[in-house]
């Protein structure tokens, strides 16, 4: 179409279009930098309006490294204090379930929320219909229940 700096097209049904194998230890394997983007998306993954059955996922991130050091599988950082109109993570589902989180380690917390705020709500839930139960509990560092809130419809 004359607009792409790089265009890769494959018709092979059982082959990757691109594979990158990186052996570097400290450099990014893949990096995109832009200072002039004013609209659109820095990265866009799109699965078209096909009637073909799709049971995979749009993005798969798998870490099977047994290293016990601290790391983040996904890190999203909005790093400018004045960017007050930014939503750091936005999720929308127009068909299926919105979010499923599974924590398989009994000795690890499922969710840790830290909010450095004195003027805004730390938690805000707007539920139109269909909620059956919502429970929030806060614990002290020594394991005692500090506060518990339950909501049922």
PDB file of C-alpha atoms in Angstrom, residues 78-136:
ATOM      1  CA  UNK A  78       2.815   5.953  33.380  1.00  0.00           C
ATOM      2  CA  UNK A  79       5.715   8.017  34.601  1.00  0.00           C
ATOM      3  CA  UNK A  80       4.690  11.649  34.347  1.00  0.00           C
ATOM      4  CA  UNK A  81       2.886  13.260  37.280  1.00  0.00           C
ATOM      5  CA  UNK A  82       1.151  15.858  35.107  1.00  0.00           C
ATOM      6  CA  UNK A  83      -0.457  13.277  32.757  1.00  0.00           C
ATOM      7  CA  UNK A  84      -3.641  13.337  34.842  1.00  0.00           C
ATOM      8  CA  UNK A  85      -5.911  12.230  31.982  1.00  0.00           C
ATOM      9  CA  UNK A  86      -4.139   8.897  31.561  1.00  0.00           C
ATOM     10  CA  UNK A  87      -5.711   5.551  32.430  1.00  0.00           C
ATOM     11  CA  UNK A  88      -2.717   3.288  33.007  1.00  0.00           C
ATOM     12  CA  UNK A  89      -4.675   0.136  32.196  1.00  0.00           C
ATOM     13  CA  UNK A  90      -8.056   0.006  30.479  1.00  0.00           C
ATOM     14  CA  UNK A  91      -9.988  -3.215  29.940  1.00  0.00           C
ATOM     15  CA  UNK A  92     -13.232  -3.524  27.960  1.00  0.00           C
ATOM     16  CA  UNK A  93     -15.221  -6.596  26.996  1.00  0.00           C
ATOM     17  CA  UNK A  94     -18.264  -6.380  24.753  1.00  0.00           C
ATOM     18  CA  UNK A  95     -18.942 -10.121  24.818  1.00  0.00           C
ATOM     19  CA  UNK A  96     -17.121 -12.390  27.232  1.00  0.00           C
ATOM     20  CA  UNK A  97     -16.016 -12.218  30.837  1.00  0.00           C
ATOM     21  CA  UNK A  98     -13.902  -9.166  31.579  1.00  0.00           C
ATOM     22  CA  UNK A  99     -11.259 -10.489  33.936  1.00  0.00           C
ATOM     23  CA  UNK A 100     -10.155 -13.765  35.452  1.00  0.00           C
ATOM     24  CA  UNK A 101      -7.270 -13.927  37.877  1.00  0.00           C
ATOM     25  CA  UNK A 102      -5.944 -17.169  39.353  1.00  0.00           C
ATOM     26  CA  UNK A 103      -3.407 -17.356  42.190  1.00  0.00           C
ATOM     27  CA  UNK A 104      -2.153 -20.927  42.630  1.00  0.00           C
ATOM     28  CA  UNK A 105       0.319 -20.309  45.463  1.00  0.00           C
ATOM     29  CA  UNK A 106      -1.292 -20.588  48.894  1.00  0.00           C
ATOM     30  CA  UNK A 107       1.476 -18.553  50.554  1.00  0.00           C
ATOM     31  CA  UNK A 108       1.321 -15.596  48.132  1.00  0.00           C
ATOM     32  CA  UNK A 109      -1.152 -12.700  48.013  1.00  0.00           C
ATOM     33  CA  UNK A 110      -3.425 -12.535  44.999  1.00  0.00           C
ATOM     34  CA  UNK A 111      -3.784  -8.756  44.876  1.00  0.00           C
ATOM     35  CA  UNK A 112      -1.729  -6.004  46.474  1.00  0.00           C
ATOM     36  CA  UNK A 113      -3.055  -2.486  46.021  1.00  0.00           C
ATOM     37  CA  UNK A 114      -0.953   0.482  47.090  1.00  0.00           C
ATOM     38  CA  UNK A 115      -2.405   3.942  46.589  1.00  0.00           C
ATOM     39  CA  UNK A 116      -0.623   7.105  47.660  1.00  0.00           C
ATOM     40  CA  UNK A 117      -3.698   9.294  47.874  1.00  0.00           C
ATOM     41  CA  UNK A 118      -5.338  11.501  50.456  1.00  0.00           C
ATOM     42  CA  UNK A 119      -7.981  13.156  48.268  1.00  0.00           C
ATOM     43  CA  UNK A 120      -9.301  10.425  45.943  1.00  0.00           C
ATOM     44  CA  UNK A 121     -11.077   7.098  46.486  1.00  0.00           C
ATOM     45  CA  UNK A 122      -8.729   4.144  46.745  1.00  0.00           C
ATOM     46  CA  UNK A 123     -11.542   1.810  45.741  1.00  0.00           C
ATOM     47  CA  UNK A 124     -14.568   2.667  43.660  1.00  0.00           C
ATOM     48  CA  UNK A 125     -16.938   0.054  42.292  1.00  0.00           C
ATOM     49  CA  UNK A 126     -19.846   0.923  39.998  1.00  0.00           C
ATOM     50  CA  UNK A 127     -21.938  -2.142  39.374  1.00  0.00           C
ATOM     51  CA  UNK A 128     -25.053  -1.858  37.223  1.00  0.00           C
ATOM     52  CA  UNK A 129     -26.488  -5.354  37.703  1.00  0.00           C
ATOM     53  CA  UNK A 130     -25.565  -8.946  38.322  1.00  0.00           C
ATOM     54  CA  UNK A 131     -23.135  -8.830  41.226  1.00  0.00           C
ATOM     55  CA  UNK A 132     -23.662 -11.603  43.748  1.00  0.00           C
ATOM     56  CA  UNK A 133     -20.943 -10.829  46.284  1.00  0.00           C
ATOM     57  CA  UNK A 134     -18.074  -8.451  46.864  1.00  0.00           C
ATOM     58  CA  UNK A 135     -15.858  -8.704  49.907  1.00  0.00           C
ATOM     59  CA  UNK A 136     -12.979  -6.543  51.008  1.00  0.00           C
TER      60      UNK A 136
END
